[in-house]
Tab-separated table of C-alpha atoms and ligand atoms in Angstrom:
chain	number	residue	atom	x	y	z
N	1	MET	CA	-18.812	-20.287	0.115
N	2	THR	CA	-15.912	-17.775	0.608
N	3	GLU	CA	-13.870	-19.174	-2.518
N	4	ASP	CA	-16.700	-18.804	-4.138
N	5	LEU	CA	-16.853	-14.856	-3.706
N	6	LEU	CA	-13.572	-14.222	-4.497
N	7	ARG	CA	-12.511	-16.349	-7.145
N	8	GLN	CA	-14.063	-15.145	-10.404
N	9	PRO	CA	-15.391	-17.334	-12.792
N	10	ALA	CA	-12.221	-19.003	-14.335
N	11	ARG	CA	-13.800	-19.095	-18.020
N	12	GLN	CA	-14.966	-15.570	-17.654
N	13	PRO	CA	-12.720	-12.431	-19.018
N	14	LEU	CA	-11.974	-10.315	-15.796
N	15	ARG	CA	-14.541	-7.546	-14.792
N	16	ARG	CA	-11.878	-4.885	-16.193
N	17	ALA	CA	-9.100	-4.914	-18.454
N	18	VAL	CA	-5.144	-5.059	-17.286
N	19	PRO	CA	-3.391	-2.497	-18.775
N	20	ALA	CA	-0.401	-3.072	-20.914
N	21	ASP	CA	2.033	-0.615	-19.514
N	22	PRO	CA	0.852	-0.672	-16.076
N	23	GLY	CA	2.725	2.598	-16.179
N	24	PHE	CA	4.891	5.766	-14.096
N	25	GLY	CA	3.680	6.720	-10.160
N	26	VAL	CA	5.526	9.082	-7.295
N	27	TYR	CA	5.520	8.279	-3.727
N	28	VAL	CA	6.589	10.772	-1.069
N	29	HIS	CA	7.781	10.162	2.563
N	30	TRP	CA	6.701	11.862	5.181
N	31	PRO	CA	8.314	10.396	7.715
N	32	PHE	CA	7.168	12.119	10.457
N	33	CYS	CA	4.109	10.610	13.634
N	34	LYS	CA	2.803	12.302	17.133
N	35	ALA	CA	3.555	9.678	18.751
N	36	LYS	CA	4.544	6.130	17.352
N	37	CYS	CA	1.856	3.137	18.048
N	38	PRO	CA	3.277	-0.010	18.852
N	39	TYR	CA	2.011	-2.596	16.334
N	40	CYS	CA	4.355	-0.207	13.515
N	41	ASP	CA	7.694	-0.657	12.228
N	42	PHE	CA	6.928	1.740	9.576
N	43	ASN	CA	10.243	4.927	9.368
N	44	SER	CA	8.105	6.867	11.231
N	45	HIS	CA	9.965	9.685	13.860
N	46	VAL	CA	8.029	11.089	16.778
N	47	ARG	CA	10.387	14.910	17.420
N	48	HIS	CA	9.496	17.117	20.326
N	49	SER	CA	10.246	20.004	17.996
N	50	PRO	CA	8.196	20.302	14.778
N	51	PRO	CA	10.625	19.421	11.515
N	52	ASP	CA	11.606	22.605	9.715
N	53	GLN	CA	8.774	21.972	6.778
N	54	ALA	CA	10.967	25.237	4.021
N	55	ARG	CA	14.462	22.622	4.326
N	56	PHE	CA	12.051	19.765	3.848
N	57	VAL	CA	10.583	21.052	0.557
N	58	ALA	CA	13.925	22.199	-0.010
N	59	ALA	CA	15.367	18.770	0.208
N	60	PHE	CA	12.316	17.454	-1.354
N	61	ARG	CA	12.784	19.683	-4.696
N	62	ALA	CA	16.170	18.616	-4.708
N	63	GLU	CA	15.720	15.373	-4.932
N	64	ILE	CA	12.956	15.273	-7.268
N	65	ALA	CA	15.297	17.197	-9.928
N	66	HIS	CA	17.626	14.192	-9.194
N	67	MET	CA	15.374	10.620	-10.005
N	68	ARG	CA	14.054	13.269	-12.891
N	69	ALA	CA	17.958	12.942	-14.246
N	70	LEU	CA	17.891	9.371	-13.857
N	71	THR	CA	14.381	8.325	-15.321
N	72	GLY	CA	13.989	10.893	-17.843
N	73	GLN	CA	11.384	11.887	-19.113
N	74	ARG	CA	7.263	10.523	-17.923
N	75	ARG	CA	4.187	10.885	-16.818
N	76	THR	CA	2.927	10.682	-14.112
N	77	GLN	CA	-0.695	8.597	-13.200
N	78	SER	CA	-0.144	8.662	-9.367
N	79	VAL	CA	1.435	10.592	-6.960
N	80	PHE	CA	1.227	9.012	-3.240
N	81	PHE	CA	2.460	10.545	0.533
N	82	GLY	CA	2.008	8.394	2.532
N	83	GLY	CA	4.411	8.524	5.897
N	84	GLY	CA	3.952	8.289	8.979
N	85	THR	CA	1.889	10.508	9.215
N	86	PRO	CA	1.647	12.816	6.178
N	87	SER	CA	-1.287	14.788	7.486
N	88	LEU	CA	1.309	16.136	9.327
N	89	MET	CA	2.106	18.707	6.489
N	90	GLU	CA	1.381	21.565	5.734
N	91	PRO	CA	-1.027	22.445	2.992
N	92	ALA	CA	1.840	24.296	1.973
N	93	THR	CA	4.324	22.726	1.886
N	94	VAL	CA	2.194	19.221	-0.345
N	95	ALA	CA	1.633	21.787	-2.649
N	96	ALA	CA	5.247	22.848	-3.270
N	97	ILE	CA	6.191	19.008	-3.935
N	98	LEU	CA	3.284	18.405	-6.479
N	99	GLU	CA	4.278	21.576	-7.637
N	100	ALA	CA	7.961	19.361	-8.016
N	101	ILE	CA	6.693	16.414	-9.449
N	102	GLU	CA	4.517	18.066	-12.049
N	103	ALA	CA	7.628	20.271	-13.300
N	104	ALA	CA	10.007	16.945	-13.469
N	105	TRP	CA	6.937	14.504	-14.198
N	106	PRO	CA	3.743	16.083	-15.771
N	107	LEU	CA	0.964	14.848	-14.133
N	108	ASP	CA	-1.910	13.422	-16.190
N	109	ARG	CA	-4.942	15.291	-15.864
N	110	ASP	CA	-6.835	12.939	-13.799
N	111	ALA	CA	-3.861	11.207	-11.481
N	112	GLU	CA	-5.139	10.241	-8.981
N	113	VAL	CA	-3.516	12.134	-5.898
N	114	THR	CA	-3.753	10.419	-2.512
N	115	LEU	CA	-2.620	11.484	1.294
N	116	GLU	CA	-2.164	9.185	4.472
N	117	ALA	CA	-4.231	10.629	6.915
N	118	ASN	CA	-4.790	9.835	10.961
N	119	PRO	CA	-8.627	10.987	11.727
N	120	THR	CA	-7.912	13.466	14.439
N	121	SER	CA	-10.487	16.877	14.692
N	122	VAL	CA	-6.566	18.750	14.120
N	123	GLU	CA	-5.509	17.252	11.353
N	124	ALA	CA	-8.736	17.101	9.006
N	125	ALA	CA	-9.286	20.745	9.477
N	126	ARG	CA	-5.882	20.407	6.821
N	127	PHE	CA	-8.249	18.392	4.501
N	128	ARG	CA	-9.368	21.225	2.724
N	129	GLY	CA	-6.188	22.872	2.100
N	130	TYR	CA	-4.633	18.992	1.121
N	131	ARG	CA	-7.174	20.313	-1.344
N	132	ALA	CA	-6.479	22.551	-3.052
N	133	ALA	CA	-2.936	21.937	-3.217
N	134	GLY	CA	-3.957	18.890	-5.622
N	135	VAL	CA	-4.685	15.867	-3.547
N	136	ASN	CA	-7.787	13.756	-4.449
N	137	ARG	CA	-8.025	10.981	-2.832
N	138	VAL	CA	-7.457	10.592	0.841
N	139	SER	CA	-6.470	7.343	2.988
N	140	LEU	CA	-7.815	7.565	6.585
N	141	GLY	CA	-5.947	5.655	9.665
N	142	VAL	CA	-9.097	4.333	11.463
N	143	GLN	CA	-7.710	1.385	12.055
N	144	ALA	CA	-11.263	-0.395	14.853
N	145	LEU	CA	-14.569	1.331	15.660
N	146	ASP	CA	-14.274	0.823	18.426
N	147	ASP	CA	-12.683	2.714	20.923
N	148	ALA	CA	-10.893	0.301	23.560
N	149	ALA	CA	-9.507	-1.522	20.194
N	150	LEU	CA	-8.451	1.931	19.798
N	151	ARG	CA	-6.279	2.411	23.134
N	152	ALA	CA	-4.810	-1.130	22.955
N	153	LEU	CA	-3.156	-0.219	19.724
N	154	GLY	CA	-1.802	3.019	21.047
N	155	ARG	CA	-4.008	5.264	18.716
N	156	MET	CA	-4.693	8.456	20.071
N	157	HIS	CA	-8.066	9.181	18.740
N	158	SER	CA	-11.420	7.425	19.570
N	159	ALA	CA	-14.002	6.067	16.804
N	160	GLU	CA	-16.500	9.030	16.730
N	161	GLU	CA	-13.486	11.152	16.086
N	162	ALA	CA	-12.859	8.496	12.970
N	163	LEU	CA	-15.528	8.673	11.999
N	164	ALA	CA	-15.826	12.560	12.201
N	165	ALA	CA	-12.702	12.275	10.315
N	166	VAL	CA	-14.390	10.397	7.648
N	167	ALA	CA	-17.241	12.441	7.445
N	168	VAL	CA	-15.136	15.826	6.948
N	169	ALA	CA	-12.801	13.909	4.433
N	170	ARG	CA	-15.985	12.633	2.187
N	171	ALA	CA	-16.955	16.263	2.115
N	172	ALA	CA	-13.680	17.243	0.818
N	173	PHE	CA	-12.217	14.471	-1.523
N	174	GLU	CA	-14.030	12.434	-4.439
N	175	ARG	CA	-12.296	9.482	-3.426
N	176	VAL	CA	-11.713	8.458	0.166
N	177	SER	CA	-10.759	5.328	1.353
N	178	PHE	CA	-9.733	3.667	5.224
N	179	ASP	CA	-7.543	1.363	7.063
N	180	LEU	CA	-8.424	-0.973	10.007
N	181	ILE	CA	-6.933	-4.317	11.410
N	182	TYR	CA	-8.351	-7.140	12.137
N	183	ALA	CA	-7.704	-10.596	14.087
N	184	ARG	CA	-6.738	-8.109	16.721
N	185	PRO	CA	-6.326	-10.492	20.064
N	186	GLU	CA	-9.333	-11.773	21.438
N	187	GLN	CA	-11.820	-10.187	18.766
N	188	SER	CA	-14.336	-12.532	17.374
N	189	PRO	CA	-15.260	-13.158	13.681
N	190	ALA	CA	-18.593	-11.947	15.133
N	191	GLU	CA	-17.577	-8.971	16.288
N	192	TRP	CA	-15.428	-8.340	13.146
N	193	GLY	CA	-18.105	-8.563	11.030
N	194	ALA	CA	-20.651	-6.535	13.053
N	195	GLU	CA	-17.789	-2.958	12.840
N	196	LEU	CA	-17.231	-4.554	9.081
N	197	ALA	CA	-20.424	-3.555	9.131
N	198	ARG	CA	-20.682	-0.270	10.567
N	199	ALA	CA	-17.702	0.631	8.211
N	200	ILE	CA	-18.788	-0.465	5.037
N	201	ALA	CA	-22.130	1.971	6.276
N	202	GLU	CA	-19.886	5.348	6.018
N	203	GLY	CA	-19.873	4.299	2.915
N	204	CYS	CA	-16.697	4.358	1.568
N	205	GLU	CA	-15.743	3.044	-2.275
N	206	HIS	CA	-12.239	2.049	-0.671
N	207	LEU	CA	-11.402	0.047	2.823
N	208	SER	CA	-7.902	-1.399	3.213
N	209	LEU	CA	-7.937	-4.167	5.625
N	210	TYR	CA	-4.641	-5.281	7.243
N	211	GLN	CA	-4.822	-8.336	9.146
N	212	LEU	CA	-2.684	-7.641	12.866
N	213	THR	CA	0.748	-8.491	12.055
N	214	ILE	CA	3.634	-9.103	15.223
N	215	GLU	CA	6.696	-6.721	13.453
N	216	GLU	CA	9.760	-7.484	14.783
N	217	GLY	CA	11.854	-4.860	17.326
N	218	THR	CA	8.126	-3.597	18.541
N	219	PRO	CA	6.293	-3.365	22.240
N	220	PHE	CA	3.802	-5.569	20.751
N	221	ALA	CA	6.717	-8.231	19.293
N	222	ALA	CA	8.430	-8.521	23.088
N	223	LEU	CA	4.263	-8.625	24.470
N	224	HIS	CA	3.918	-10.919	22.244
N	225	ARG	CA	6.848	-13.079	23.389
N	226	ALA	CA	5.896	-12.833	26.425
N	227	GLY	CA	2.489	-14.909	25.928
N	228	ARG	CA	0.563	-10.656	27.053
N	229	LEU	CA	-0.779	-10.035	23.836
N	230	VAL	CA	-2.285	-13.341	21.854
N	231	THR	CA	-3.121	-13.129	18.441
N	232	PRO	CA	-5.997	-15.336	16.755
N	233	ASP	CA	-4.538	-18.856	15.397
N	234	GLY	CA	-4.865	-20.457	12.797
N	235	GLU	CA	-8.186	-21.281	12.606
N	236	ARG	CA	-9.377	-18.315	14.400
N	237	ALA	CA	-7.134	-15.932	11.795
N	238	ARG	CA	-8.989	-18.040	9.023
N	239	ALA	CA	-13.099	-17.482	10.191
N	240	LEU	CA	-11.866	-13.838	9.967
N	241	TRP	CA	-10.378	-13.760	6.850
N	242	ASP	CA	-13.764	-15.274	5.159
N	243	VAL	CA	-15.614	-12.475	7.129
N	244	THR	CA	-14.042	-10.377	5.458
N	245	GLN	CA	-14.314	-11.909	2.036
N	246	GLU	CA	-17.780	-12.472	2.769
N	247	VAL	CA	-19.299	-9.096	4.140
N	248	THR	CA	-17.112	-7.298	1.684
N	249	ALA	CA	-18.039	-9.092	-1.416
N	250	ALA	CA	-22.122	-9.064	-0.436
N	251	ALA	CA	-22.253	-5.330	-0.336
N	252	GLY	CA	-19.846	-4.515	-3.490
N	253	LEU	CA	-16.916	-3.609	-1.939
N	254	PRO	CA	-15.015	-6.914	-3.163
N	255	ALA	CA	-10.836	-7.485	-2.521
N	256	TYR	CA	-8.943	-6.872	-5.748
N	257	GLU	CA	-6.012	-7.695	-3.235
N	258	ILE	CA	-5.447	-10.126	-0.613
N	259	SER	CA	-6.016	-6.894	1.773
N	260	ASN	CA	-7.597	-4.307	0.035
N	261	HIS	CA	-10.545	-3.341	-1.243
N	262	ALA	CA	-13.150	-1.755	-4.067
N	263	ARG	CA	-16.341	-0.802	-5.411
N	264	PRO	CA	-15.792	-1.757	-9.115
N	265	GLY	CA	-13.838	1.130	-10.883
N	266	ALA	CA	-12.792	2.622	-7.251
N	267	GLU	CA	-9.379	0.642	-6.985
N	268	SER	CA	-5.593	2.720	-5.636
N	269	ARG	CA	-4.221	3.524	-8.774
N	270	HIS	CA	-1.322	4.247	-7.203
N	271	ASN	CA	-1.609	0.285	-5.576
N	272	LEU	CA	-2.476	-1.057	-8.428
N	273	LEU	CA	0.822	0.422	-9.716
N	274	TYR	CA	3.242	-1.290	-7.178
N	275	TRP	CA	1.829	-4.064	-7.312
N	276	ARG	CA	1.850	-4.692	-10.998
N	277	TYR	CA	4.741	-4.235	-11.629
N	278	GLY	CA	5.044	-0.545	-12.630
N	279	GLU	CA	8.104	1.650	-12.377
N	280	TYR	CA	7.906	4.364	-9.502
N	281	ALA	CA	10.050	7.026	-7.930
N	282	GLY	CA	11.034	7.048	-4.486
N	283	ILE	CA	11.106	10.625	-2.622
N	284	GLY	CA	11.894	11.237	0.318
N	285	PRO	CA	13.453	9.341	3.664
N	286	GLY	CA	13.369	5.060	3.186
N	287	ALA	CA	11.440	5.969	0.506
N	288	HIS	CA	11.857	2.759	-2.770
N	289	GLY	CA	11.706	3.286	-6.183
N	290	ARG	CA	11.932	0.994	-9.542
N	291	ILE	CA	12.497	3.433	-12.107
N	292	ASP	CA	13.733	2.326	-15.973
N	293	THR	CA	16.919	3.200	-17.217
N	294	ASP	CA	18.784	2.431	-20.368
N	295	ASP	CA	20.459	-0.013	-18.248
N	296	GLY	CA	17.675	-1.643	-17.080
N	297	ARG	CA	15.205	-1.702	-14.794
N	298	ARG	CA	16.329	-0.415	-11.214
N	299	ALA	CA	15.621	-0.278	-7.509
N	300	THR	CA	16.545	2.303	-5.463
N	301	SER	CA	16.388	2.902	-1.517
N	302	THR	CA	17.885	6.208	-0.033
N	303	GLU	CA	18.276	7.117	3.865
N	304	ARG	CA	16.336	5.904	6.057
N	305	GLY	CA	17.028	8.873	9.076
N	306	PRO	CA	15.106	12.090	8.723
N	307	GLU	CA	17.620	14.130	9.628
N	308	GLU	CA	20.472	11.913	8.329
N	309	TRP	CA	18.987	12.764	4.982
N	310	LEU	CA	18.148	16.294	4.923
N	311	THR	CA	21.815	16.883	5.003
N	312	ARG	CA	22.742	13.858	2.961
N	313	VAL	CA	21.025	15.756	-0.001
N	314	GLU	CA	22.070	18.868	1.092
N	315	ARG	CA	25.348	17.823	0.342
N	316	LEU	CA	24.948	15.094	-2.217
N	317	GLY	CA	21.139	16.519	-3.919
N	318	HIS	CA	20.105	12.982	-3.363
N	319	GLY	CA	19.468	11.001	-0.086
N	320	ILE	CA	19.595	7.573	-2.212
N	321	VAL	CA	21.754	5.041	-0.335
N	322	LEU	CA	21.175	2.072	-2.553
N	323	ASP	CA	20.815	2.256	-6.657
N	324	GLU	CA	21.016	-1.343	-7.903
N	325	GLY	CA	20.924	-3.248	-11.096
N	326	LEU	CA	18.068	-5.966	-11.185
N	327	SER	CA	18.553	-8.952	-12.764
N	328	ARG	CA	15.561	-10.709	-15.197
N	329	VAL	CA	15.657	-13.920	-12.173
N	330	GLU	CA	14.850	-10.470	-9.468
N	331	GLN	CA	12.562	-8.780	-11.717
N	332	SER	CA	11.092	-11.864	-12.638
N	333	ASP	CA	10.629	-12.886	-8.887
N	334	GLU	CA	9.532	-9.093	-7.487
N	335	TYR	CA	6.359	-9.349	-10.689
N	336	LEU	CA	5.879	-12.879	-9.002
N	337	LEU	CA	6.016	-11.983	-5.222
N	338	MET	CA	3.894	-8.616	-6.435
N	339	GLY	CA	1.278	-10.081	-8.935
N	340	LEU	CA	-0.087	-12.877	-7.053
N	341	ARG	CA	-1.450	-10.942	-4.441
N	342	LEU	CA	-4.168	-9.320	-7.484
N	343	VAL	CA	-7.304	-11.318	-7.763
N	344	GLU	CA	-6.722	-10.531	-11.631
N	345	GLY	CA	-3.170	-12.304	-10.994
N	346	ILE	CA	-0.062	-11.884	-13.149
N	347	ASP	CA	-0.074	-12.143	-17.220
N	348	ARG	CA	1.924	-14.841	-17.659
N	349	THR	CA	3.870	-13.940	-21.333
N	350	ARG	CA	5.641	-10.798	-19.253
N	351	TYR	CA	5.971	-13.142	-16.871
N	352	ALA	CA	8.310	-15.383	-20.248
N	353	ARG	CA	9.513	-11.981	-21.388
N	354	LEU	CA	11.170	-11.087	-17.858
N	355	SER	CA	12.715	-14.023	-16.477
N	356	GLY	CA	13.135	-15.097	-19.999
N	357	ARG	CA	11.867	-18.642	-19.025
N	358	ASP	CA	7.945	-20.114	-18.189
N	359	PHE	CA	7.408	-21.758	-15.415
N	360	ASP	CA	8.006	-25.073	-14.865
N	361	PRO	CA	4.483	-26.981	-15.957
N	362	GLY	CA	4.402	-29.835	-13.282
N	363	ARG	CA	4.868	-27.451	-10.853
N	364	VAL	CA	2.071	-25.134	-13.003
N	365	ALA	CA	-0.247	-28.487	-12.544
N	366	ALA	CA	0.218	-29.922	-9.517
N	367	LEU	CA	-0.831	-26.071	-8.292
N	368	ARG	CA	-3.352	-26.388	-10.324
N	369	GLU	CA	-4.808	-29.998	-8.745
N	370	GLU	CA	-4.057	-28.376	-5.312
N	371	GLY	CA	-6.665	-25.939	-5.829
N	372	MET	CA	-3.827	-22.875	-4.759
N	373	ILE	CA	-3.870	-21.623	-8.566
N	374	GLU	CA	-5.734	-21.048	-11.315
N	375	ALA	CA	-5.645	-20.160	-15.123
N	376	LEU	CA	-7.514	-17.581	-16.274
N	377	PRO	CA	-8.510	-16.500	-20.074
N	378	GLY	CA	-5.900	-14.578	-21.500
N	379	ASP	CA	-2.808	-16.065	-20.309
N	380	ARG	CA	-3.238	-14.639	-16.511
N	381	LEU	CA	-2.795	-16.790	-13.936
N	382	ARG	CA	-4.062	-16.349	-10.470
N	383	ALA	CA	-4.147	-17.709	-6.834
N	384	THR	CA	-7.096	-19.247	-5.711
N	385	ALA	CA	-8.846	-17.524	-2.543
N	386	ARG	CA	-7.354	-21.288	-1.123
N	387	GLY	CA	-4.009	-20.180	-1.773
N	388	PHE	CA	-4.626	-16.577	-0.986
N	389	PRO	CA	-3.180	-17.600	3.225
N	390	VAL	CA	-0.266	-20.099	1.262
N	391	LEU	CA	0.942	-17.387	-0.973
N	392	ASP	CA	5.027	-17.316	-0.164
N	393	ALA	CA	4.880	-21.114	-0.461
N	394	ILE	CA	3.291	-20.424	-3.846
N	395	VAL	CA	5.676	-17.984	-5.416
N	396	ALA	CA	8.379	-19.475	-4.184
N	397	ASP	CA	7.665	-22.998	-5.751
N	398	LEU	CA	6.434	-20.821	-8.766
N	399	ALA	CA	9.944	-18.805	-8.751
N	400	ALA	CA	12.379	-22.542	-8.699
V	501	SAM	C1	1.910	3.651	6.620
V	501	SAM	S1	0.659	3.094	7.652
V	501	SAM	C2	-0.583	4.687	8.826
V	501	SAM	C3	-0.737	5.789	7.804
V	501	SAM	C4	-1.358	6.517	9.737
V	501	SAM	N1	-0.205	6.816	10.264
V	501	SAM	C5	-2.089	6.135	9.975
V	501	SAM	O1	-1.059	5.071	11.163
V	501	SAM	O2	-3.394	6.216	10.030
V	501	SAM	C6	-0.272	2.735	7.325
V	501	SAM	C7	-1.503	1.738	7.045
V	501	SAM	O3	-0.747	0.507	7.179
V	501	SAM	C8	-0.734	-0.372	8.825
V	501	SAM	N2	-0.478	-1.402	9.319
V	501	SAM	C9	0.704	-0.966	9.583
V	501	SAM	N3	1.257	-1.296	11.481
V	501	SAM	C10	0.311	-2.937	10.519
V	501	SAM	C11	0.774	-3.706	11.316
V	501	SAM	N4	1.228	-3.864	12.551
V	501	SAM	N5	-0.474	-4.854	11.424
V	501	SAM	C12	-1.463	-4.765	10.412
V	501	SAM	N6	-1.603	-3.270	9.676
V	501	SAM	C13	-1.216	-2.038	10.077
V	501	SAM	C14	-2.276	-0.095	9.121
V	501	SAM	O4	-3.829	0.193	8.996
V	501	SAM	C15	-2.822	2.037	8.562
V	501	SAM	O5	-3.052	2.636	8.648
V	502	SF4	S1	0.745	3.530	12.571
V	502	SF4	FE1	0.629	5.811	10.974
V	502	SF4	S2	0.119	6.892	13.660
V	502	SF4	FE2	1.158	4.791	13.994
V	502	SF4	S3	3.443	4.795	14.035
V	502	SF4	FE3	2.908	3.960	11.655
V	502	SF4	S4	2.837	5.819	10.841
V	502	SF4	FE4	3.610	6.418	12.897
């Protein structure tokens, strides 16, 4: 059943057109958190005294101006404030950064401006300020609707507090999404199905549903190695995945990407831009970018340490520590890796244009035969529900 739900009928058009040009967006990284969650390996740091936001604003302005010189003129279709915990920023900080972005790369009239927020009451109190600053979408890290699970995840909010933050967000923004982490220790498919149904009942247009991943170097990795944190095995993980697809699709929020679900038309435009291999500037500590210059597509990364980034920007006008041209093969590999995460799949003509060659017909035929990938109208190719759990292997096979 699940395979049918994920698989839009092969010979029918996709439910929305895929734009020929994936566009341009800006990612802004705010690298601070109140506390470090034991599962998280994002570039996030805890500081005893609050950072000097005015100093950071000046550095963000400088780095935006530097990136503008690299990209040239662009229009921005989406901005994403990610972290870390961007909801620790003052609304005035967000407003000043948006102003600098607007001056560098004017925002489309209907640009999507998302801010990632932690769902505590302190942060919810700032939501109206973010709205006034120009944010029009929030993505809340609810993570679980069960207090014991939230404690085990090291979260600083209860389920009730998180749902109260969702309500405040829904009153302030037209577009609200929240994240849940599933495949937690001991979690049964039936419990997860019930938790997911409660989440859907909140009425949000978008949900990000991530399977708990054990990231190297985190406290969870140490517990996992010691056998004190047991994550679901293959069969239970698959059952949890199946429940996720069934419950969301039945509620009108089908997957449009491996971990992301939305009502039709409510997909995150910024995330689609990444998966469609669009162009984006990455600003702030540890941000990645992909920008198109006269010399071709470049990958940029900035210094990860917040204070090191700050002093670097103050000294050089930018925090870039890596800036390298991407070969055709690297670009087509990245396009494949990102695009196959999407239910809309990839455009074979674009792949061929990027890489300078088509896929090996024998490999495509074998993967289709095994039910791992399927063709779509418009010369598109996508992973099937059976293929999604082994996507890395499919990408490696197709790219070889
Ligand atoms: C940058 S993080 C967090 C945003 C925000 N600071 C928060 O915690 O609410 C984005 C999302 O990644 C997910 N995430 C982080 N680490 C994860 C892990 N090890 N396994 C699964 N999901 C994870 C969480 O759902 C989180 O909300
Ligand atoms: S999950 Fe969010 S709050 Fe927790 S450490 Fe990572 S970025 Fe910070």
